[in-house]
Short mmCIF file of C-alpha atoms in Angstrom, two decimals:
data_model
loop_
_atom_site.label_atom_id
_atom_site.label_comp_id
_atom_site.label_asym_id
_atom_site.label_seq_id
_atom_site.Cartn_x
_atom_site.Cartn_y
_atom_site.Cartn_z
CA MET I 1 -68.64 -107.57 -22.19
CA SER I 2 -72.19 -106.95 -21.03
CA HIS I 3 -75.20 -109.06 -21.90
CA GLN I 4 -76.22 -106.22 -24.21
CA HIS I 5 -72.90 -106.51 -26.02
CA SER I 6 -73.40 -110.26 -26.30
CA ALA I 7 -76.90 -109.72 -27.64
CA ALA I 8 -75.56 -107.27 -30.21
CA ARG I 9 -73.21 -109.97 -31.46
CA LEU I 10 -76.15 -112.31 -31.92
CA ILE I 11 -78.18 -109.64 -33.70
CA ALA I 12 -75.30 -109.19 -36.10
CA LEU I 13 -75.04 -112.95 -36.47
CA PHE I 14 -78.61 -113.45 -37.55
CA CYS I 15 -78.48 -110.45 -39.85
CA LEU I 16 -75.61 -112.28 -41.49
CA LEU I 17 -77.71 -115.42 -41.65
CA VAL I 18 -80.45 -113.57 -43.48
CA LEU I 19 -78.26 -111.52 -45.80
CA ALA I 20 -75.28 -113.83 -46.35
CA LEU I 21 -74.19 -114.26 -49.93
CA PRO I 22 -73.80 -117.81 -51.22
CA ALA I 23 -70.70 -119.34 -49.69
CA ARG I 24 -67.59 -120.09 -51.71
CA ALA I 25 -65.38 -123.12 -51.37
CA ALA I 26 -63.12 -123.03 -48.34
CA VAL I 27 -59.35 -123.30 -48.65
CA VAL I 28 -58.43 -126.77 -47.37
CA PRO I 29 -55.25 -128.86 -47.07
CA THR I 30 -53.75 -130.85 -49.92
CA GLY I 31 -55.85 -133.87 -50.86
CA PHE I 32 -59.09 -132.47 -49.44
CA VAL I 33 -61.97 -130.91 -51.37
CA ASP I 34 -64.71 -128.50 -50.23
CA GLN I 35 -67.88 -129.18 -52.22
CA LEU I 36 -71.36 -127.69 -52.42
CA ILE I 37 -74.03 -130.30 -51.74
CA VAL I 38 -77.15 -128.16 -52.06
CA SER I 39 -78.08 -124.47 -51.90
CA GLY I 40 -81.31 -122.52 -51.40
CA ILE I 41 -81.68 -123.25 -47.68
CA ALA I 42 -83.04 -120.29 -45.70
CA GLN I 43 -81.19 -119.81 -42.37
CA PRO I 44 -80.15 -123.42 -41.75
CA THR I 45 -79.61 -123.99 -38.04
CA ASN I 46 -79.05 -127.74 -37.75
CA PHE I 47 -79.11 -131.04 -39.58
CA ASP I 48 -78.98 -134.79 -38.98
CA PHE I 49 -78.33 -137.88 -41.08
CA ILE I 50 -80.85 -140.57 -41.95
CA SER I 51 -77.99 -142.22 -43.84
CA LYS I 52 -74.87 -141.03 -45.62
CA ASP I 53 -77.02 -140.03 -48.61
CA ARG I 54 -80.11 -138.55 -46.91
CA ILE I 55 -79.90 -135.52 -44.62
CA LEU I 56 -82.65 -133.57 -42.85
CA VAL I 57 -81.98 -129.83 -42.48
CA VAL I 58 -84.04 -127.40 -40.38
CA GLU I 59 -84.58 -123.71 -41.14
CA LYS I 60 -84.70 -121.27 -38.26
CA SER I 61 -87.46 -118.84 -39.27
CA SER I 62 -89.55 -120.79 -41.77
CA ALA I 63 -89.69 -123.77 -39.34
CA LYS I 64 -89.32 -126.06 -42.36
CA ILE I 65 -87.72 -129.48 -42.35
CA ARG I 66 -86.04 -130.17 -45.69
CA LEU I 67 -84.66 -133.40 -47.14
CA VAL I 68 -81.39 -133.51 -49.04
CA ASP I 69 -81.44 -136.80 -50.94
CA HIS I 70 -78.30 -137.96 -52.77
CA GLY I 71 -77.04 -134.42 -53.16
CA VAL I 72 -80.25 -132.73 -54.31
CA MET I 73 -83.25 -131.27 -52.54
CA SER I 74 -86.08 -133.78 -52.49
CA ALA I 75 -88.84 -133.16 -55.03
CA ALA I 76 -91.32 -133.46 -52.16
CA ASP I 77 -90.05 -130.29 -50.48
CA PRO I 78 -90.38 -129.40 -47.67
CA VAL I 79 -90.86 -132.52 -45.60
CA GLY I 80 -93.07 -130.35 -43.40
CA ILE I 81 -93.37 -127.22 -41.29
CA VAL I 82 -93.18 -127.58 -37.51
CA PRO I 83 -96.21 -125.84 -35.95
CA ASP I 84 -96.14 -123.23 -33.16
CA VAL I 85 -92.56 -122.04 -33.69
CA GLU I 86 -91.64 -118.54 -32.46
CA THR I 87 -89.50 -117.03 -35.22
CA GLY I 88 -89.38 -113.38 -34.27
CA ALA I 89 -85.91 -112.80 -32.91
CA LEU I 90 -82.30 -113.82 -32.48
CA ASP I 91 -81.94 -117.27 -30.92
CA GLN I 92 -85.63 -118.06 -31.39
CA GLY I 93 -86.96 -120.42 -34.04
CA LEU I 94 -86.52 -124.02 -35.09
CA LEU I 95 -83.10 -124.76 -33.61
CA GLY I 96 -82.41 -128.50 -33.59
CA ILE I 97 -83.28 -131.88 -35.06
CA ALA I 98 -82.34 -135.48 -34.22
CA ILE I 99 -83.36 -138.66 -36.01
CA ASP I 100 -84.38 -141.69 -33.96
CA PRO I 101 -81.50 -144.23 -34.09
CA ARG I 102 -84.06 -147.02 -34.62
CA TRP I 103 -85.05 -145.57 -38.01
CA PRO I 104 -86.90 -146.78 -40.09
CA SER I 105 -88.68 -149.16 -37.69
CA LYS I 106 -89.29 -146.06 -35.55
CA PRO I 107 -89.51 -143.26 -38.15
CA TYR I 108 -89.34 -140.40 -35.64
CA VAL I 109 -87.67 -137.02 -35.69
CA TYR I 110 -87.17 -134.93 -32.57
CA VAL I 111 -87.21 -131.15 -32.97
CA PHE I 112 -86.15 -128.41 -30.56
CA TYR I 113 -87.68 -124.94 -30.87
CA THR I 114 -89.00 -121.84 -29.14
CA ALA I 115 -92.78 -121.91 -28.91
CA ALA I 116 -95.04 -119.11 -30.17
CA SER I 117 -97.83 -120.14 -27.81
CA GLY I 118 -95.89 -119.57 -24.59
CA PRO I 119 -92.58 -118.66 -22.97
CA ASN I 120 -91.06 -122.12 -23.24
CA LEU I 121 -88.64 -124.17 -25.27
CA HIS I 122 -90.08 -127.41 -26.59
CA LEU I 123 -88.61 -130.79 -27.44
CA THR I 124 -91.20 -132.57 -29.56
CA ARG I 125 -91.38 -135.85 -31.48
CA TYR I 126 -93.02 -136.32 -34.88
CA ALA I 127 -93.38 -139.34 -37.14
CA LEU I 128 -92.37 -139.15 -40.78
CA THR I 129 -94.17 -141.05 -43.51
CA GLY I 130 -93.26 -141.89 -47.09
CA ASP I 131 -90.07 -143.40 -48.50
CA LEU I 132 -88.43 -144.33 -45.20
CA THR I 133 -85.60 -146.47 -46.60
CA GLY I 134 -84.86 -144.34 -49.65
CA ALA I 135 -85.34 -147.34 -51.92
CA LEU I 136 -88.05 -145.61 -53.98
CA GLY I 137 -86.24 -142.33 -54.54
CA THR I 138 -89.24 -140.34 -53.32
CA GLY I 139 -89.68 -138.02 -50.36
CA LEU I 140 -90.83 -137.92 -46.77
CA ALA I 141 -93.71 -136.12 -45.09
CA LEU I 142 -94.13 -134.79 -41.55
CA ASP I 143 -97.20 -136.26 -39.85
CA VAL I 144 -98.35 -133.29 -37.78
CA ALA I 145 -101.06 -135.40 -36.12
CA SER I 146 -98.36 -137.66 -34.63
CA ARG I 147 -97.01 -134.90 -32.38
CA ARG I 148 -95.84 -136.08 -28.96
CA GLU I 149 -94.36 -133.62 -26.51
CA ILE I 150 -91.16 -134.79 -24.83
CA LEU I 151 -90.19 -131.69 -22.82
CA ALA I 152 -92.67 -128.84 -22.97
CA ASP I 153 -91.65 -126.58 -20.07
CA LEU I 154 -87.99 -125.77 -20.67
CA PRO I 155 -87.29 -122.12 -19.77
CA ASP I 156 -87.10 -119.56 -22.58
CA ASP I 157 -86.41 -116.35 -20.67
CA SER I 158 -85.39 -114.13 -23.55
CA PRO I 159 -84.53 -114.20 -27.25
CA TYR I 160 -80.94 -115.14 -26.42
CA HIS I 161 -78.88 -118.21 -25.52
CA ASN I 162 -81.41 -120.97 -26.06
CA GLY I 163 -78.95 -123.69 -26.99
CA GLY I 164 -80.36 -125.73 -29.84
CA THR I 165 -78.38 -128.86 -30.63
CA ILE I 166 -79.99 -132.19 -29.80
CA LEU I 167 -78.38 -135.50 -30.72
CA PHE I 168 -78.39 -139.18 -29.90
CA GLY I 169 -75.35 -140.74 -28.27
CA LYS I 170 -73.92 -144.17 -28.91
CA ASP I 171 -76.25 -145.69 -26.29
CA SER I 172 -79.30 -144.16 -28.03
CA THR I 173 -80.02 -141.68 -25.25
CA LEU I 174 -80.85 -138.14 -26.35
CA TYR I 175 -78.69 -135.17 -25.32
CA VAL I 176 -80.23 -131.68 -25.19
CA GLY I 177 -78.21 -128.44 -24.96
CA LEU I 178 -79.75 -125.58 -22.94
CA GLY I 179 -78.37 -122.06 -22.61
CA PHE I 180 -79.37 -119.24 -20.27
CA ASP I 181 -79.67 -115.48 -20.29
CA THR I 182 -81.74 -113.82 -17.57
CA PHE I 183 -80.97 -115.60 -14.28
CA VAL I 184 -77.24 -114.99 -13.88
CA CYS I 185 -76.38 -117.78 -11.43
CA SER I 186 -78.75 -120.43 -12.83
CA PRO I 187 -76.04 -122.48 -14.63
CA GLN I 188 -74.65 -123.36 -11.15
CA ASP I 189 -78.09 -124.29 -9.79
CA VAL I 190 -78.80 -127.96 -10.56
CA HIS I 191 -82.48 -127.36 -9.81
CA GLN I 192 -82.82 -125.08 -12.84
CA LEU I 193 -82.67 -126.29 -16.43
CA ARG I 194 -80.55 -123.40 -17.69
CA GLY I 195 -76.93 -123.62 -18.81
CA LYS I 196 -77.09 -127.41 -18.87
CA ILE I 197 -76.83 -130.46 -21.09
CA LEU I 198 -79.57 -132.98 -20.40
CA ARG I 199 -79.51 -136.71 -21.10
CA ILE I 200 -82.90 -138.38 -21.52
CA GLU I 201 -84.33 -141.76 -22.51
CA VAL I 202 -87.02 -141.74 -25.21
CA LYS I 203 -87.06 -145.32 -26.52
CA ASN I 204 -89.65 -146.48 -23.97
CA LEU I 205 -92.24 -143.84 -24.84
CA PRO I 206 -95.40 -145.12 -26.53
CA ASP I 207 -95.95 -144.68 -30.24
CA GLY I 208 -98.42 -142.10 -31.47
CA PRO I 209 -99.37 -138.63 -30.26
CA GLY I 210 -99.65 -137.56 -26.68
CA PRO I 211 -98.61 -135.18 -23.90
CA ALA I 212 -95.17 -134.89 -22.35
CA PRO I 213 -94.20 -137.77 -20.03
CA SER I 214 -93.05 -137.20 -16.48
CA TYR I 215 -89.39 -136.42 -15.87
CA GLN I 216 -89.01 -139.82 -14.22
CA GLU I 217 -90.20 -141.57 -17.38
CA LEU I 218 -87.36 -139.84 -19.27
CA LEU I 219 -84.63 -140.82 -16.81
CA PRO I 220 -82.03 -143.20 -18.32
CA PRO I 221 -79.67 -145.39 -16.30
CA GLY I 222 -76.36 -143.77 -15.42
CA ASN I 223 -77.29 -140.11 -15.02
CA PRO I 224 -75.08 -138.48 -12.36
CA PHE I 225 -77.92 -136.96 -10.30
CA SER I 226 -80.37 -139.86 -10.63
CA SER I 227 -80.97 -140.05 -6.86
CA ASN I 228 -81.68 -136.35 -6.41
CA ASP I 229 -85.04 -135.41 -4.89
CA ASP I 230 -85.73 -132.99 -7.76
CA ALA I 231 -86.96 -134.87 -10.85
CA ARG I 232 -85.58 -132.14 -13.13
CA THR I 233 -82.11 -132.48 -11.65
CA ARG I 234 -82.07 -136.20 -12.46
CA LEU I 235 -82.02 -135.38 -16.18
CA ILE I 236 -78.87 -133.21 -16.00
CA TRP I 237 -75.71 -134.63 -17.57
CA HIS I 238 -73.44 -131.53 -17.35
CA TYR I 239 -73.87 -128.03 -15.90
CA GLY I 240 -72.11 -124.68 -15.47
CA LEU I 241 -72.41 -123.73 -19.15
CA ARG I 242 -73.38 -120.47 -20.80
CA ASN I 243 -74.71 -121.47 -24.21
CA PRO I 244 -73.65 -124.93 -25.41
CA TRP I 245 -75.11 -124.36 -28.86
CA SER I 246 -72.87 -126.90 -30.55
CA PHE I 247 -71.64 -130.22 -29.19
CA ASP I 248 -71.01 -133.76 -30.36
CA VAL I 249 -70.39 -137.23 -28.95
CA ASP I 250 -67.73 -139.66 -30.14
CA ASP I 251 -69.44 -142.91 -31.14
CA ARG I 252 -66.34 -144.92 -30.22
CA ASN I 253 -66.10 -144.09 -26.54
CA GLY I 254 -68.80 -141.59 -25.56
CA THR I 255 -66.43 -138.63 -25.20
CA MET I 256 -68.33 -135.35 -25.48
CA ALA I 257 -66.92 -132.15 -26.98
CA ILE I 258 -68.85 -128.97 -26.18
CA ALA I 259 -68.41 -125.55 -27.77
CA ASP I 260 -69.59 -123.11 -25.09
CA VAL I 261 -70.25 -119.54 -26.23
CA GLY I 262 -68.51 -117.04 -23.93
CA GLU I 263 -69.54 -113.60 -22.74
CA SER I 264 -66.89 -110.94 -22.08
CA ASP I 265 -63.53 -112.57 -22.45
CA PHE I 266 -63.32 -116.20 -23.58
CA GLU I 267 -64.73 -118.87 -25.87
CA GLU I 268 -64.11 -122.45 -24.77
CA ILE I 269 -64.12 -126.10 -25.78
CA ASP I 270 -64.89 -128.69 -23.10
CA VAL I 271 -63.89 -132.32 -23.79
CA VAL I 272 -64.96 -134.90 -21.20
CA SER I 273 -65.87 -138.56 -20.88
CA ALA I 274 -67.29 -138.65 -17.33
CA ALA I 275 -70.77 -137.38 -16.43
CA GLY I 276 -71.84 -134.65 -14.03
CA ARG I 277 -69.10 -132.15 -14.86
CA ASN I 278 -69.36 -128.53 -13.71
CA PHE I 279 -67.74 -126.16 -16.21
CA GLY I 280 -67.86 -123.21 -13.84
CA TYR I 281 -69.92 -120.53 -15.55
CA PRO I 282 -70.65 -117.82 -14.43
CA VAL I 283 -68.16 -118.01 -11.58
CA TYR I 284 -65.53 -118.85 -14.19
CA GLU I 285 -65.44 -117.78 -17.82
CA GLY I 286 -62.95 -119.86 -19.73
CA PRO I 287 -59.94 -120.51 -17.46
CA PHE I 288 -60.34 -117.41 -15.26
CA TYR I 289 -62.34 -116.56 -12.18
CA VAL I 290 -65.01 -113.87 -12.58
CA SER I 291 -66.31 -112.16 -9.45
CA LEU I 292 -70.10 -112.54 -9.51
CA ALA I 293 -72.58 -112.56 -6.67
CA CYS I 294 -73.41 -116.26 -6.87
CA GLY I 295 -72.03 -117.12 -3.45
CA LEU I 296 -69.69 -119.69 -5.01
CA THR I 297 -66.03 -118.75 -4.93
CA ASN I 298 -65.08 -122.37 -5.55
CA PRO I 299 -67.72 -124.23 -7.58
CA PRO I 300 -67.91 -127.94 -6.72
CA GLU I 301 -66.03 -130.41 -8.92
CA LEU I 302 -64.97 -127.73 -11.37
CA THR I 303 -63.74 -128.91 -14.77
CA MET I 304 -61.56 -126.40 -16.61
CA PRO I 305 -61.80 -125.95 -20.39
CA ALA I 306 -59.88 -128.34 -22.60
CA TYR I 307 -59.15 -125.38 -24.87
CA SER I 308 -60.06 -121.68 -24.76
CA TYR I 309 -59.18 -118.45 -26.51
CA ALA I 310 -59.54 -114.83 -25.54
CA HIS I 311 -61.36 -111.91 -27.13
CA THR I 312 -58.06 -110.08 -27.34
CA ASP I 313 -58.82 -106.77 -29.05
CA SER I 314 -61.12 -105.05 -31.50
CA THR I 315 -59.16 -106.32 -34.49
CA LYS I 316 -59.99 -109.90 -33.62
CA SER I 317 -63.20 -111.28 -35.08
CA TYR I 318 -63.54 -114.00 -32.43
CA ALA I 319 -67.02 -113.74 -31.03
CA VAL I 320 -69.14 -116.92 -31.01
CA ILE I 321 -67.57 -120.38 -30.99
CA MET I 322 -69.13 -123.10 -33.10
CA GLY I 323 -68.19 -126.73 -33.42
CA GLY I 324 -66.64 -128.89 -30.77
CA ILE I 325 -66.98 -131.74 -33.19
CA VAL I 326 -65.48 -135.12 -32.31
CA LYS I 327 -64.32 -137.17 -35.27
CA ARG I 328 -66.34 -140.36 -35.59
CA GLU I 329 -65.47 -143.79 -36.88
CA TRP I 330 -66.24 -144.35 -40.53
CA PHE I 331 -66.86 -147.34 -42.73
CA LEU I 332 -66.51 -146.32 -46.38
CA THR I 333 -63.52 -146.35 -48.70
CA THR I 334 -62.86 -142.63 -48.38
CA GLY I 335 -62.66 -140.28 -45.43
CA PHE I 336 -60.21 -138.50 -43.18
CA PRO I 337 -56.94 -140.34 -42.45
CA ASP I 338 -56.74 -142.46 -39.31
CA SER I 339 -54.47 -139.83 -37.72
CA TYR I 340 -57.54 -137.59 -37.38
CA LEU I 341 -59.52 -140.06 -35.28
CA GLY I 342 -60.53 -138.44 -32.00
CA ASN I 343 -59.60 -134.92 -33.12
CA VAL I 344 -61.90 -131.99 -32.33
CA PHE I 345 -62.70 -129.38 -34.98
CA PHE I 346 -64.08 -125.94 -34.21
CA ALA I 347 -64.65 -122.58 -35.85
CA ASP I 348 -65.65 -119.10 -34.76
CA LEU I 349 -68.75 -117.82 -36.49
CA TYR I 350 -67.26 -114.45 -37.31
CA GLU I 351 -63.84 -115.63 -38.39
CA GLY I 352 -64.58 -118.39 -40.89
CA LYS I 353 -61.54 -120.50 -39.98
CA LEU I 354 -61.68 -124.17 -39.11
CA ARG I 355 -59.21 -125.30 -36.47
CA ARG I 356 -58.15 -128.81 -35.51
CA LEU I 357 -57.37 -129.91 -31.96
CA ILE I 358 -55.56 -132.97 -30.66
CA CYS I 359 -56.88 -133.85 -27.21
CA ALA I 360 -55.67 -136.07 -24.38
CA ASN I 361 -56.69 -136.30 -20.72
CA GLY I 362 -59.10 -133.37 -20.96
CA THR I 363 -56.62 -130.96 -22.56
CA CYS I 364 -56.44 -129.96 -26.22
CA ALA I 365 -53.86 -128.18 -28.38
CA ILE I 366 -53.83 -126.99 -31.97
CA ALA I 367 -52.67 -129.85 -34.17
CA PRO I 368 -49.43 -129.46 -36.15
CA PRO I 369 -50.09 -128.21 -39.70
CA VAL I 370 -50.50 -130.72 -42.50
CA PRO I 371 -49.38 -130.27 -46.12
CA GLY I 372 -51.29 -127.49 -47.87
CA GLN I 373 -52.88 -126.17 -44.68
CA PRO I 374 -53.65 -122.48 -45.40
CA GLU I 375 -52.41 -121.11 -42.06
CA PRO I 376 -50.23 -122.62 -39.31
CA ASP I 377 -53.07 -122.73 -36.78
CA ALA I 378 -56.04 -122.87 -39.20
CA TRP I 379 -56.74 -126.20 -40.89
CA ALA I 380 -59.11 -124.46 -43.33
CA THR I 381 -60.07 -120.87 -44.08
CA GLY I 382 -62.93 -119.14 -45.89
CA LEU I 383 -65.76 -121.10 -44.29
CA GLY I 384 -67.93 -118.00 -43.90
CA VAL I 385 -70.61 -117.86 -41.19
CA ALA I 386 -70.99 -121.60 -40.55
CA THR I 387 -73.93 -122.20 -38.20
CA ARG I 388 -73.53 -125.95 -37.65
CA MET I 389 -70.81 -128.45 -38.45
CA ARG I 390 -70.39 -132.15 -37.80
CA PHE I 391 -68.95 -135.33 -39.25
CA GLY I 392 -71.34 -137.57 -41.16
CA PRO I 393 -71.64 -141.36 -41.22
CA ASP I 394 -69.39 -141.41 -44.30
CA GLY I 395 -66.52 -139.82 -42.36
CA PHE I 396 -66.77 -136.49 -44.19
CA PHE I 397 -67.10 -133.05 -42.60
CA TYR I 398 -70.43 -131.27 -43.23
CA TYR I 399 -71.33 -127.67 -42.47
CA ALA I 400 -74.23 -125.28 -43.06
CA VAL I 401 -73.32 -121.80 -44.27
CA GLY I 402 -74.84 -118.98 -46.36
CA GLY I 403 -77.95 -120.92 -47.36
CA GLN I 404 -75.88 -123.94 -48.35
CA LEU I 405 -74.99 -127.38 -47.07
CA ARG I 406 -71.36 -128.14 -47.87
CA ARG I 407 -68.94 -131.03 -47.37
CA ILE I 408 -65.19 -131.30 -46.93
CA SER I 409 -63.94 -134.70 -48.05
CA ASN I 410 -60.83 -136.59 -48.92
CA PRO I 411 -61.73 -138.21 -52.26
CA THR I 412 -58.55 -140.32 -52.31
CA PRO I 413 -58.90 -143.72 -50.59
CA VAL I 414 -56.81 -143.77 -47.43
CA GLY I 415 -55.03 -146.56 -45.62
CA VAL I 416 -54.54 -148.76 -48.71
CA PRO I 417 -51.92 -151.44 -47.95
CA PRO I 418 -48.70 -151.25 -50.01
CA GLY I 419 -49.09 -153.10 -53.27
CA ALA I 420 -52.86 -153.36 -52.97
CA SER I 421 -55.30 -151.88 -55.43
CA ALA I 422 -58.14 -149.78 -54.01
CA GLU I 423 -60.35 -151.01 -56.89
CA ALA I 424 -59.55 -154.67 -56.27
CA THR I 425 -59.74 -154.70 -52.46
CA GLY I 426 -63.33 -154.07 -51.43
CA VAL I 427 -66.91 -155.31 -51.20
CA HIS I 428 -68.08 -156.00 -54.74
CA GLY I 429 -71.53 -157.48 -54.37
CA ALA I 430 -74.54 -158.13 -52.15
CA TRP I 431 -77.63 -160.17 -52.99
CA PRO I 432 -80.57 -160.32 -52.89
CA VAL I 433 -81.32 -156.60 -52.40
CA PRO I 434 -83.78 -155.79 -50.95
CA SER I 435 -84.11 -158.87 -48.77
CA ALA I 436 -86.47 -160.16 -46.11
CA GLY I 437 -84.09 -162.98 -45.21
CA ALA I 438 -80.40 -163.77 -45.59
CA VAL I 439 -77.96 -161.60 -47.58
CA SER I 440 -74.73 -162.82 -49.16
CA PHE I 441 -71.74 -160.55 -49.67
CA ARG I 442 -68.80 -160.96 -52.04
CA TYR I 443 -65.52 -159.19 -51.36
CA ALA I 444 -61.96 -159.31 -52.67
CA LEU I 445 -58.48 -158.86 -51.24
CA ALA I 446 -55.81 -157.73 -53.69
CA SER I 447 -53.11 -159.27 -51.49
CA PRO I 448 -52.97 -161.31 -48.28
CA ALA I 449 -54.28 -159.15 -45.44
CA TRP I 450 -55.68 -159.04 -41.93
CA SER I 451 -59.39 -158.45 -42.48
CA SER I 452 -62.75 -158.51 -40.78
CA PHE I 453 -66.32 -158.26 -42.05
CA SER I 454 -69.26 -156.73 -40.18
CA VAL I 455 -72.78 -155.48 -40.70
CA VAL I 456 -73.43 -151.93 -39.47
CA ASP I 457 -76.47 -149.68 -39.42
CA VAL I 458 -76.78 -146.22 -40.97
CA ARG I 459 -75.24 -144.63 -37.86
CA GLY I 460 -72.13 -146.80 -38.12
CA ARG I 461 -72.97 -149.03 -35.16
CA THR I 462 -71.95 -152.67 -35.48
CA ILE I 463 -74.99 -154.97 -35.72
CA ARG I 464 -73.09 -158.24 -36.24
CA ARG I 465 -69.44 -159.24 -36.71
CA LEU I 466 -69.59 -161.90 -39.43
CA GLU I 467 -65.85 -162.52 -39.68
CA PRO I 468 -63.42 -161.62 -36.89
CA ALA I 469 -60.10 -159.97 -37.67
CA ALA I 470 -57.72 -162.64 -38.96
CA PRO I 471 -55.19 -163.19 -41.76
CA ARG I 472 -56.84 -164.09 -45.08
CA THR I 473 -55.54 -164.94 -48.52
CA ALA I 474 -55.70 -162.78 -51.62
CA GLY I 475 -58.63 -163.29 -53.95
CA GLU I 476 -62.41 -163.44 -53.73
CA HIS I 477 -64.30 -164.33 -50.55
CA ALA I 478 -67.96 -164.76 -49.64
CA VAL I 479 -69.79 -164.26 -46.36
CA ALA I 480 -73.50 -164.48 -45.45
CA TRP I 481 -75.67 -162.58 -42.97
CA ASP I 482 -78.83 -164.26 -41.67
CA GLY I 483 -80.44 -160.93 -40.77
CA ARG I 484 -79.83 -161.27 -37.02
CA ASP I 485 -77.89 -159.06 -34.62
CA THR I 486 -75.22 -160.13 -32.13
CA ALA I 487 -77.88 -161.13 -29.58
CA GLY I 488 -79.62 -163.37 -32.11
CA ASN I 489 -82.59 -161.05 -32.67
CA LEU I 490 -83.84 -160.24 -36.16
CA ALA I 491 -82.64 -156.80 -37.20
CA PRO I 492 -85.54 -154.43 -37.96
CA PRO I 493 -86.26 -153.39 -41.55
CA GLY I 494 -83.96 -150.64 -42.73
CA VAL I 495 -80.71 -149.76 -44.46
CA TYR I 496 -77.52 -151.61 -43.48
CA PHE I 497 -73.98 -151.90 -44.78
CA GLY I 498 -71.68 -154.86 -45.15
CA VAL I 499 -68.28 -153.52 -44.14
CA LEU I 500 -64.87 -154.93 -44.96
CA GLU I 501 -61.84 -153.77 -42.95
CA ALA I 502 -58.56 -154.89 -44.50
CA ASP I 503 -55.17 -153.63 -43.24
CA GLY I 504 -56.53 -150.10 -42.74
CA LEU I 505 -58.72 -150.00 -45.85
CA SER I 506 -62.47 -149.80 -45.29
CA SER I 507 -65.06 -150.69 -47.94
CA SER I 508 -68.81 -151.22 -47.79
CA ARG I 509 -71.90 -152.29 -49.69
CA ARG I 510 -75.41 -151.02 -48.96
CA VAL I 511 -78.32 -153.42 -48.46
CA VAL I 512 -81.98 -152.84 -47.63
CA ARG I 513 -83.72 -155.21 -45.24
CA ILE I 514 -87.51 -155.36 -45.63
CA ALA I 515 -90.23 -156.94 -43.51
CA GLY I 516 -91.00 -160.58 -44.21
CA HIS I 517 -94.38 -161.82 -45.31
#
């Protein structure tokens, strides 16, 4: 397929985004439910989680940031409109958002967009003000005056293939997906920021507004090209990609799953743990060699796709892959069964089917069907034109489609030990809330069990293990948290969860930590 053919697919895609009718519930396996969270979102391109109950969604053409708060659109809507966004065509607009993992002590959002003022893609940081912890039930506001450029000279050569997803990994570094269109061999050139995934460090940047830092100031430890003479090259994490619009990182082990949009013949999923991988485009598309005048018949350190599928014939709707979502750990009483941990989910924009992959050693295969699965190789059907999908901090699967934000969940508690009661085993109290000092938790075990108790933040990261895994008796138990992390430092103000793990059952209780006087 030519670039013109690829562009035509994207034109059709965004026509669908504009004209799509409200989505209906997808057909999902037995025990799962597809639910509407909120509707009335114009061309949603991406979203991120402040917590399990508060989600920021960005709109492509309006350049609005919108807050979904406990299942409804915030009364203070929108949070704000990002200035200087080019919204005229195809892959242009407000494309990505990521929330600073230090929230709310650092109430920053990072946005990725095509700029109206020049031929560049921008990664920009803004501060949000207002109800940062959600304790007041009111909204947030974008402080336009707080604007700090992070990367202001990323190439935007055409309306196509601009990537868009940005997200923080488990080590709090920020990953940025960049596509390409005009310069055919640029994904293989590590001196060009096209067809790449970047990894940058933002936590050391000063507060407040300001210009973009140098590339060296954004360099985190561990990047694969950190000793290269070219400062741009030092920021590259992976290369040899066409348009890695959608990717995710497993919080457990750092494994990255990338959905790379193909051109003529193949769509692919790349699943890797090591850095500096070359996925071969444009010398390779999917698993096959393509003869192009790049002077590279054998690209260095080539990593083949973990999974790919062909554009087989005109009756197939396969066109643009979306997803590559790695299942995260969870910490609430409901979620996907443990057998799904580490699985990769993906969908094709034009097909509306969600598929589940089991992966090992860089290779993935369609998972065996589960009870009630609508098709042997499709875990769910009827998703419509889903533009972004990912697992949330509650362990549920979220996706944006047809002006809606939807969620697939398993409302039945999973992993309950035999003979135990899901209502009896769990965290039943936390006090005082909010607190500037110590917090006490009360939990119960319906029967003797191996259990542990931890404090985690809104991203699911363990702040402090209060009780190690050990056998404990049935009945009520109490445990206290002094407000400090594992290193002995006071945890910053924000939302935390006391989490009980008991023989496979997970239960939690939300607490709000406020600044002391």
